[in-house]
Amino acid sequence: MKVHFIAIGGSVMHNLAIALKKKGYEVSGSDDQVFDPARNNLKKHQLLPSATGWHPEKIHKGLDAVILGMHARSDNPELEKARQLNLKIWSFPEYLYEQTKNKKRVVIGGSHGKTTITSMVMHVLRHAGIRFDYMVGARIEGFDTMVGLSREAKIAVLEGDEYLSSPIDPRPKFLLYQPHIAVISGISWDHINVFPTFEDYLEQFHAFTRKIKQKGTLIYFNGDSQTVDVARQARKDIRKVAYGEHPRSHDGTKLLTGEGRETPFQLIGGHNAANAMAALQVVRALGVKSETFYQAIQSFKGASRRLQVLAESDRSTIFIDFAHAPSKLKATISAVRKRFPHRQLVACMELHTFSSLNKNFIGQYAHTMDQADLPVVYYNPETIRHKDLEMIEPAEIREAFALDRLRVYTDVGQLKDDLLHLGMENTNLLLMTSGNFNGINLYELSSQMLPEAS
């Protein structure tokens, strides 16, 4: 099989390219920009394009498939050449389904928790010695890539994103996977550029349940009224399994498994206790015993950038988290607050996505940072201009968050300098972004802030 990737440098696209090469496919690709870690990963597997840019001459009749990434535009010259030659053009999720269509598919959807639940399921299945294909939205300890494909596996575990499939395919990705086992972890409005109203967004989850295979299973969080209503309206032939937060010890460091037994648990926060219960229900549906789940979950450390510890000393911890949407932001801050009630909490988040920088959406952030002792928001005005949005002033940010004491920065240099001069004694710093704080090296910053970190 000869496969060509248009926009091979995408975070998941390049992982699919690597997975296909490992499977024995002949893979080529193009992109107008490739950044690390994709650049190094592609180079390691001899898949890095020799020159940046789009090269229509790479598109020829000998290709079995052309896979189009979201980074490419609809008028991409390679795409136009593929159309002229009547080649089969796939979106990423379409091709992933093609690779797994004869397998039992588990699709984890929801506005938050998708990556962690998917990671937990992968961790447990590997511990149980069960072979499976997978796609997950972050790097997971013990897995070389974010996509794994094989001919032998009979199960596929897929993170189900509700965003668009490709520049020419506006369907949400998770609508293409047709799960046998589906999860909805919660529903909180996001992606305002695609779903301008909450009703538009909510409809995608109704559509998701309609894609569940006949007599399949829907596992859903019962602590969210919208999710419960979506499950209630799902087809009658679907088996429905509700879950809540897994019971934990008083300090949150152990899962209570009944009969007085406790299982060590390394993640913090009620949202992760709920994620654990979702993963437990998934592996049970796959025939894995609960005992095996509890044995495996003890060694699960979490996914990359999901409350990941950057530096830690006896009385201070610096975390990085992917939180950017309102519900994620609030849950992450609450988790750190409850786990370390006697430490000062500095919560610093970057407004980076289209939704978070949109004046019609930003009011959704009201009171999401109230539990932080020092709440901080950074945004880059250039990002707003690049997204062709109406400019937002710092005072509007404070008003939207309903928090007069909120510190707002638009100068990343000043933000970095002020963070470096924080007194970190008995203090935690929580950094939250789906971006990179305009290129700040967060590992270096953390080591400078906690030079004594163990």
Coordinates of C-alpha atoms in Angstrom, one line a residue:
M1 CA 0.0 0.0 0.0
K2 CA 1.3 3.5 -1.0
V3 CA -0.1 6.3 1.1
H4 CA 0.6 10.0 1.0
F5 CA -0.2 12.5 3.8
I6 CA -1.1 16.1 3.0
A7 CA -0.1 18.0 6.2
I8 CA 2.0 15.1 7.6
G9 CA 3.3 17.3 10.5
G10 CA 0.0 17.3 12.5
S11 CA 0.2 16.0 16.1
V12 CA -1.9 12.9 15.3
M13 CA -1.3 12.8 11.5
H14 CA 2.4 12.2 11.9
N15 CA 1.7 9.4 14.4
L16 CA -0.6 7.7 11.9
A17 CA 2.1 8.0 9.3
I18 CA 4.6 6.3 11.6
A19 CA 2.0 3.6 12.5
L20 CA 1.4 2.8 8.9
K21 CA 5.1 2.6 8.1
K22 CA 5.5 0.1 11.0
K23 CA 2.6 -1.9 9.5
G24 CA 4.6 -2.2 6.2
Y25 CA 3.0 0.6 4.2
E26 CA 5.0 2.9 1.8
V27 CA 4.4 6.3 3.3
S28 CA 5.2 9.8 1.9
G29 CA 4.1 13.2 3.0
S30 CA 4.3 17.0 2.7
D31 CA 3.8 20.0 4.9
D32 CA 4.5 23.7 4.9
Q33 CA 5.7 23.6 8.5
V34 CA 6.8 20.8 10.8
F35 CA 7.6 21.5 14.4
D36 CA 8.9 19.3 17.2
P37 CA 8.1 16.8 18.4
A38 CA 6.6 15.8 15.0
R39 CA 9.8 16.9 13.2
N40 CA 12.1 14.7 15.3
N41 CA 9.6 11.8 15.3
L42 CA 9.3 11.9 11.5
K43 CA 13.0 12.2 11.1
K44 CA 13.6 9.2 13.3
H45 CA 11.4 7.1 11.1
Q46 CA 12.7 8.5 7.8
L47 CA 9.4 10.2 7.0
L48 CA 10.4 13.9 7.3
P49 CA 9.8 15.6 4.0
S50 CA 13.1 16.6 2.3
A51 CA 11.7 20.1 1.7
T52 CA 8.8 22.1 3.2
G53 CA 5.9 23.2 1.1
W54 CA 3.4 21.5 -1.2
H55 CA 4.6 19.4 -4.1
P56 CA 1.9 18.3 -6.6
E57 CA 4.5 16.1 -8.3
K58 CA 4.3 13.8 -5.2
I59 CA 0.7 13.0 -6.2
H60 CA 0.5 10.2 -8.8
K61 CA -1.8 7.4 -9.9
G62 CA 0.2 4.8 -8.1
L63 CA -1.0 6.1 -4.7
D64 CA -3.6 3.8 -3.0
A65 CA -4.7 6.6 -0.6
V66 CA -4.2 10.3 0.1
I67 CA -4.9 11.4 3.7
L68 CA -5.8 15.0 4.2
G69 CA -5.0 16.8 7.5
M70 CA -6.8 19.7 9.1
H71 CA -3.8 22.0 8.7
A72 CA -4.1 22.0 4.9
R73 CA -6.5 24.4 3.1
S74 CA -9.3 23.3 0.9
D75 CA -7.4 24.8 -2.2
N76 CA -4.2 22.9 -1.4
P77 CA -2.3 22.2 -4.7
E78 CA -1.6 18.6 -3.7
L79 CA -5.3 18.1 -2.9
E80 CA -6.3 19.6 -6.3
K81 CA -3.9 17.2 -8.1
A82 CA -5.4 14.3 -6.2
R83 CA -8.9 15.3 -7.3
Q84 CA -7.7 15.7 -10.9
L85 CA -6.4 12.1 -10.8
N86 CA -9.6 10.8 -9.1
L87 CA -7.6 9.4 -6.2
K88 CA -9.3 8.3 -3.1
I89 CA -9.0 11.1 -0.5
W90 CA -9.5 10.3 3.1
S91 CA -9.7 12.3 6.3
F92 CA -7.7 11.1 9.3
P93 CA -10.8 9.6 11.1
E94 CA -12.0 8.0 7.8
Y95 CA -8.8 6.2 7.3
L96 CA -8.5 5.2 11.0
Y97 CA -12.0 3.6 10.6
E98 CA -10.9 1.9 7.5
Q99 CA -7.9 0.4 9.4
T100 CA -10.1 -0.8 12.3
K101 CA -13.5 -1.6 10.6
N102 CA -13.2 -5.3 11.3
K103 CA -12.3 -4.8 14.9
K104 CA -14.3 -4.2 18.1
R105 CA -14.1 -0.4 18.5
V106 CA -14.2 1.5 21.7
V107 CA -14.6 5.2 21.2
I108 CA -14.2 7.6 24.1
G109 CA -16.0 10.9 23.6
G110 CA -16.9 13.9 25.7
S111 CA -15.9 17.5 26.2
H112 CA -13.3 16.6 28.8
G113 CA -11.4 13.6 30.1
K114 CA -11.2 11.8 26.8
T115 CA -7.4 11.5 26.7
T116 CA -7.1 10.3 30.3
I117 CA -9.9 7.7 30.0
T118 CA -8.4 6.4 26.7
S119 CA -5.0 6.3 28.3
M120 CA -6.3 4.4 31.3
V121 CA -8.0 1.8 29.1
M122 CA -4.8 1.4 27.1
H123 CA -2.7 1.0 30.3
V124 CA -5.0 -1.7 31.7
L125 CA -5.3 -3.7 28.4
R126 CA -1.5 -3.7 28.1
H127 CA -1.2 -4.9 31.7
A128 CA -3.7 -7.7 30.9
G129 CA -1.7 -8.8 27.9
I130 CA -4.5 -8.0 25.4
R131 CA -3.4 -6.7 22.0
F132 CA -5.2 -3.7 20.6
D133 CA -5.0 -0.9 18.1
Y134 CA -5.3 2.6 19.4
M135 CA -5.4 6.4 18.9
V136 CA -4.9 8.8 21.7
G137 CA -4.4 12.6 21.8
A138 CA -1.3 12.7 24.0
R139 CA 2.0 10.8 24.6
I140 CA 1.5 7.9 27.1
E141 CA 4.2 6.3 29.1
G142 CA 5.1 2.9 27.6
F143 CA 3.8 3.7 24.1
D144 CA 6.1 5.0 21.4
T145 CA 3.4 6.7 19.4
M146 CA -0.1 8.1 19.7
V147 CA -1.4 5.7 17.1
G148 CA -0.9 2.0 17.0
L149 CA -2.2 -0.3 14.2
S150 CA -1.7 -4.0 13.6
R151 CA -3.1 -6.9 11.7
E152 CA -3.5 -9.1 14.8
A153 CA -5.4 -7.0 17.3
K154 CA -9.2 -7.6 17.5
I155 CA -9.9 -4.5 19.6
A156 CA -9.4 -0.8 18.7
V157 CA -9.4 1.9 21.4
L158 CA -10.0 5.4 19.9
E159 CA -10.2 8.8 21.5
G160 CA -13.3 10.4 19.9
D161 CA -12.8 14.1 19.1
E162 CA -15.9 16.2 18.2
Y163 CA -13.9 18.6 16.0
L164 CA -14.0 18.6 12.2
S165 CA -12.6 15.7 10.2
S166 CA -10.8 17.7 7.5
P167 CA -10.9 21.0 5.5
I168 CA -13.3 19.3 3.1
D169 CA -15.2 17.2 5.6
P170 CA -17.1 19.1 8.3
R171 CA -18.3 16.0 10.1
P172 CA -17.0 15.6 13.7
K173 CA -14.3 13.0 13.9
F174 CA -16.1 10.7 16.4
L175 CA -19.1 10.3 14.0
L176 CA -16.9 8.3 11.7
Y177 CA -15.8 5.5 14.0
Q178 CA -19.1 3.6 14.6
P179 CA -18.3 2.3 18.1
H180 CA -19.4 -1.0 19.6
I181 CA -18.6 0.6 23.0
A182 CA -19.0 4.4 23.4
V183 CA -18.2 6.7 26.3
I184 CA -19.5 10.2 26.9
S185 CA -17.6 11.8 29.7
G186 CA -19.5 15.1 29.9
I187 CA -20.8 17.8 27.6
S188 CA -19.6 21.4 27.9
W189 CA -19.8 23.8 25.0
D190 CA -16.6 24.2 23.0
H191 CA -15.4 24.9 19.4
I192 CA -17.6 28.0 18.9
N193 CA -16.1 28.5 15.4
V194 CA -17.8 25.3 14.3
F195 CA -20.8 25.1 16.7
P196 CA -22.0 28.6 17.2
T197 CA -24.6 27.7 19.7
F198 CA -24.7 25.2 22.5
E199 CA -27.6 23.4 20.8
D200 CA -25.4 22.9 17.7
Y201 CA -22.7 21.4 19.9
L202 CA -25.1 19.2 21.9
E203 CA -26.6 17.7 18.7
Q204 CA -23.2 16.2 17.8
F205 CA -23.4 14.0 20.9
H206 CA -26.9 12.9 20.0
A207 CA -25.6 12.0 16.6
F208 CA -22.7 10.1 18.2
T209 CA -25.1 7.8 20.0
R210 CA -26.9 7.2 16.8
K211 CA -23.6 5.8 15.4
I212 CA -23.2 3.1 18.1
K213 CA -23.5 -0.3 16.5
Q214 CA -26.7 -2.3 17.0
K215 CA -26.9 -3.7 20.6
G216 CA -23.8 -1.8 21.5
T217 CA -22.9 -0.2 24.8
L218 CA -23.1 3.5 25.9
I219 CA -21.1 4.3 29.1
Y220 CA -21.9 7.8 30.3
F221 CA -21.2 10.2 33.2
N222 CA -24.3 10.5 35.4
G223 CA -23.1 13.8 37.1
D224 CA -23.9 15.9 34.1
S225 CA -27.5 16.6 33.2
Q226 CA -26.9 17.1 29.5
T227 CA -25.0 13.8 29.2
V228 CA -27.8 12.0 31.1
D229 CA -30.4 13.4 28.8
V230 CA -28.4 12.4 25.7
A231 CA -28.2 8.8 27.1
R232 CA -31.9 8.8 27.9
Q233 CA -32.7 9.7 24.3
A234 CA -30.3 7.1 22.8
R235 CA -31.8 4.0 21.0
K236 CA -33.5 1.3 23.1
D237 CA -31.3 -1.5 21.7
I238 CA -28.2 0.1 23.3
R239 CA -27.1 -1.1 26.7
K240 CA -26.6 1.9 28.9
V241 CA -24.1 2.0 31.8
A242 CA -24.0 5.1 34.0
Y243 CA -21.0 6.0 36.1
G244 CA -19.9 8.6 38.7
E245 CA -16.8 9.3 40.6
H246 CA -15.0 6.3 41.9
P247 CA -15.0 6.2 45.7
R248 CA -11.7 7.3 47.2
S249 CA -9.9 7.6 50.5
H250 CA -10.2 10.8 52.4
D251 CA -6.9 12.2 51.0
G252 CA -7.8 11.0 47.5
T253 CA -4.7 8.9 47.1
K254 CA -6.5 5.5 47.0
L255 CA -9.5 4.0 45.2
L256 CA -11.9 2.3 47.6
T257 CA -12.8 -1.1 45.9
G258 CA -15.2 -2.4 48.5
E259 CA -14.8 -4.8 51.4
G260 CA -12.3 -2.4 53.0
R261 CA -9.8 -2.8 50.2
E262 CA -7.8 0.2 48.9
T263 CA -5.9 0.6 45.6
P264 CA -3.2 3.3 45.3
F265 CA -4.1 6.0 42.8
Q266 CA -1.6 8.5 41.5
L267 CA -3.9 11.0 39.9
I268 CA -5.6 13.8 41.8
G269 CA -9.1 15.3 41.6
G270 CA -12.7 14.2 41.4
H271 CA -12.7 14.4 37.6
N272 CA -9.9 11.8 37.5
A273 CA -11.8 9.6 40.0
A274 CA -14.7 9.8 37.4
N275 CA -12.3 9.0 34.6
A276 CA -11.1 6.0 36.5
M277 CA -14.7 4.7 36.9
A278 CA -15.3 5.2 33.1
A279 CA -12.2 3.2 32.3
L280 CA -13.3 0.5 34.7
Q281 CA -16.6 0.2 32.9
V282 CA -15.0 0.1 29.5
V283 CA -12.6 -2.7 30.4
R284 CA -15.4 -4.7 32.1
A285 CA -17.3 -4.4 28.8
L286 CA -14.3 -5.8 27.1
G287 CA -14.3 -8.8 29.4
V288 CA -11.4 -7.7 31.7
K289 CA -11.9 -8.5 35.4
S290 CA -12.2 -5.7 37.9
E291 CA -9.3 -7.2 39.8
T292 CA -7.1 -6.8 36.8
F293 CA -8.1 -3.1 36.5
Y294 CA -7.2 -2.4 40.1
Q295 CA -3.8 -4.1 39.7
A296 CA -3.0 -2.1 36.6
I297 CA -4.3 1.3 37.7
Q298 CA -1.9 1.5 40.6
S299 CA 1.0 2.2 38.1
F300 CA -0.9 4.6 35.9
K301 CA 0.8 8.1 36.0
G302 CA -1.4 9.9 33.6
A303 CA -1.1 11.3 30.1
S304 CA 1.3 14.0 29.0
R305 CA 0.2 17.5 30.0
R306 CA -2.7 16.2 32.1
L307 CA -1.7 17.5 35.5
Q308 CA 1.8 16.5 34.7
V309 CA 4.4 17.5 37.3
L310 CA 7.1 19.7 35.8
A311 CA 9.1 20.2 39.1
E312 CA 8.5 19.3 42.7
S313 CA 10.1 20.0 46.1
D314 CA 9.1 19.2 49.6
R315 CA 6.6 22.1 49.8
S316 CA 6.0 23.1 46.2
T317 CA 4.8 21.6 42.9
I318 CA 4.6 23.0 39.4
F319 CA 2.0 21.4 37.1
I320 CA 1.3 21.6 33.4
D321 CA -2.2 20.8 32.2
F322 CA -4.0 20.9 28.9
A323 CA -7.0 22.7 30.5
H324 CA -8.3 25.5 28.3
A325 CA -12.1 25.2 28.1
P326 CA -14.1 26.5 31.1
S327 CA -15.2 23.1 32.6
K328 CA -11.6 21.8 32.3
L329 CA -10.2 24.9 33.9
K330 CA -12.5 24.8 36.8
A331 CA -12.1 21.0 37.4
T332 CA -8.3 21.2 37.3
I333 CA -8.0 24.1 39.7
S334 CA -10.4 22.4 42.1
A335 CA -8.4 19.2 41.9
V336 CA -5.1 20.9 43.0
R337 CA -6.9 23.0 45.6
K338 CA -8.5 20.0 47.3
R339 CA -5.3 17.9 47.1
F340 CA -3.1 20.6 48.7
P341 CA -5.6 22.7 50.8
H342 CA -2.8 24.2 52.9
R343 CA -0.6 25.5 50.1
Q344 CA -1.1 28.7 48.2
L345 CA -2.3 28.1 44.6
V346 CA -1.1 30.2 41.7
A347 CA -3.2 29.3 38.6
C348 CA -1.9 30.6 35.3
M349 CA -3.8 29.9 32.1
E350 CA -3.4 30.9 28.5
L351 CA -6.3 31.9 26.3
H352 CA -5.3 30.4 23.0
T353 CA -8.2 28.7 21.2
F354 CA -10.7 30.3 18.9
S355 CA -13.5 29.8 21.5
S356 CA -11.5 31.2 24.4
L357 CA -10.6 34.4 22.6
N358 CA -14.1 35.0 21.2
K359 CA -16.2 37.7 22.9
N360 CA -19.3 35.7 22.4
F361 CA -17.9 32.8 24.4
I362 CA -15.5 34.2 27.0
G363 CA -18.3 34.8 29.5
Q364 CA -18.4 31.0 29.9
Y365 CA -15.3 31.4 32.1
A366 CA -17.1 33.3 34.9
H367 CA -15.9 32.0 38.3
T368 CA -13.8 29.2 36.9
M369 CA -10.7 30.5 38.7
D370 CA -12.3 31.6 42.0
Q371 CA -10.5 28.9 43.9
A372 CA -7.0 30.1 43.0
D373 CA -5.2 32.4 45.5
L374 CA -3.5 34.1 42.6
P375 CA -5.4 33.7 39.3
V376 CA -3.5 34.7 36.2
V377 CA -4.5 34.9 32.6
Y378 CA -2.2 35.4 29.6
Y379 CA -3.2 36.0 26.0
N380 CA -1.2 37.1 22.9
P381 CA -3.0 39.9 21.0
E382 CA -1.3 38.7 17.9
T383 CA -3.1 35.4 18.2
I384 CA -6.4 37.3 18.2
R385 CA -5.4 39.1 15.1
H386 CA -4.3 35.9 13.4
K387 CA -7.7 34.3 14.1
D388 CA -9.3 37.5 12.7
L389 CA -11.3 38.1 15.9
E390 CA -12.4 41.3 17.6
M391 CA -9.6 42.5 20.0
I392 CA -10.2 41.9 23.7
E393 CA -8.9 44.2 26.4
P394 CA -7.6 43.1 29.8
A395 CA -10.5 44.7 31.6
E396 CA -12.9 42.6 29.5
I397 CA -11.1 39.5 30.6
R398 CA -11.4 40.4 34.3
E399 CA -15.1 41.1 33.7
A400 CA -15.7 37.8 31.8
F401 CA -14.0 35.8 34.6
A402 CA -16.0 37.8 37.2
L403 CA -12.8 38.2 39.2
D404 CA -11.5 41.6 40.0
R405 CA -8.2 40.3 41.5
L406 CA -7.4 38.4 38.2
R407 CA -4.0 39.4 36.8
V408 CA -4.1 39.7 33.1
Y409 CA -0.9 39.7 30.9
T410 CA -0.4 40.3 27.2
D411 CA 3.4 40.5 27.4
V412 CA 4.9 37.0 27.8
G413 CA 8.2 38.4 28.9
Q414 CA 6.6 40.2 31.8
L415 CA 4.6 37.1 32.7
K416 CA 7.8 35.0 32.8
D417 CA 9.7 37.6 34.9
D418 CA 6.8 37.8 37.4
L419 CA 6.6 34.1 37.7
L420 CA 10.3 33.8 38.3
H421 CA 10.0 36.3 41.2
L422 CA 7.1 34.5 42.9
G423 CA 7.8 33.2 46.4
M424 CA 7.3 29.5 45.9
E425 CA 7.5 28.6 49.6
N426 CA 4.5 26.4 50.4
T427 CA 3.0 27.3 47.0
N428 CA 1.9 25.3 44.0
L429 CA 1.9 26.7 40.4
L430 CA -0.6 25.4 37.9
L431 CA 0.1 26.2 34.3
M432 CA -2.8 25.5 31.9
T433 CA -2.8 25.8 28.1
S434 CA -3.5 24.1 24.9
G435 CA -0.7 26.2 23.4
N436 CA 2.8 27.0 24.7
F437 CA 2.7 30.4 26.3
N438 CA 4.2 31.9 23.2
G439 CA 7.2 29.6 23.3
I440 CA 8.2 29.7 26.9
N441 CA 10.3 26.6 27.8
L442 CA 8.2 25.5 30.7
Y443 CA 10.7 22.8 31.9
E444 CA 13.4 25.4 32.1
L445 CA 11.2 27.9 33.8
S446 CA 10.1 25.3 36.4
S447 CA 13.7 24.3 37.1
Q448 CA 14.6 28.0 37.6
M449 CA 11.6 28.5 40.0
L450 CA 12.3 25.3 42.0
P451 CA 16.1 24.8 41.7
E452 CA 16.0 22.5 44.7
A453 CA 13.3 20.3 43.1
S454 CA 13.8 16.6 43.5

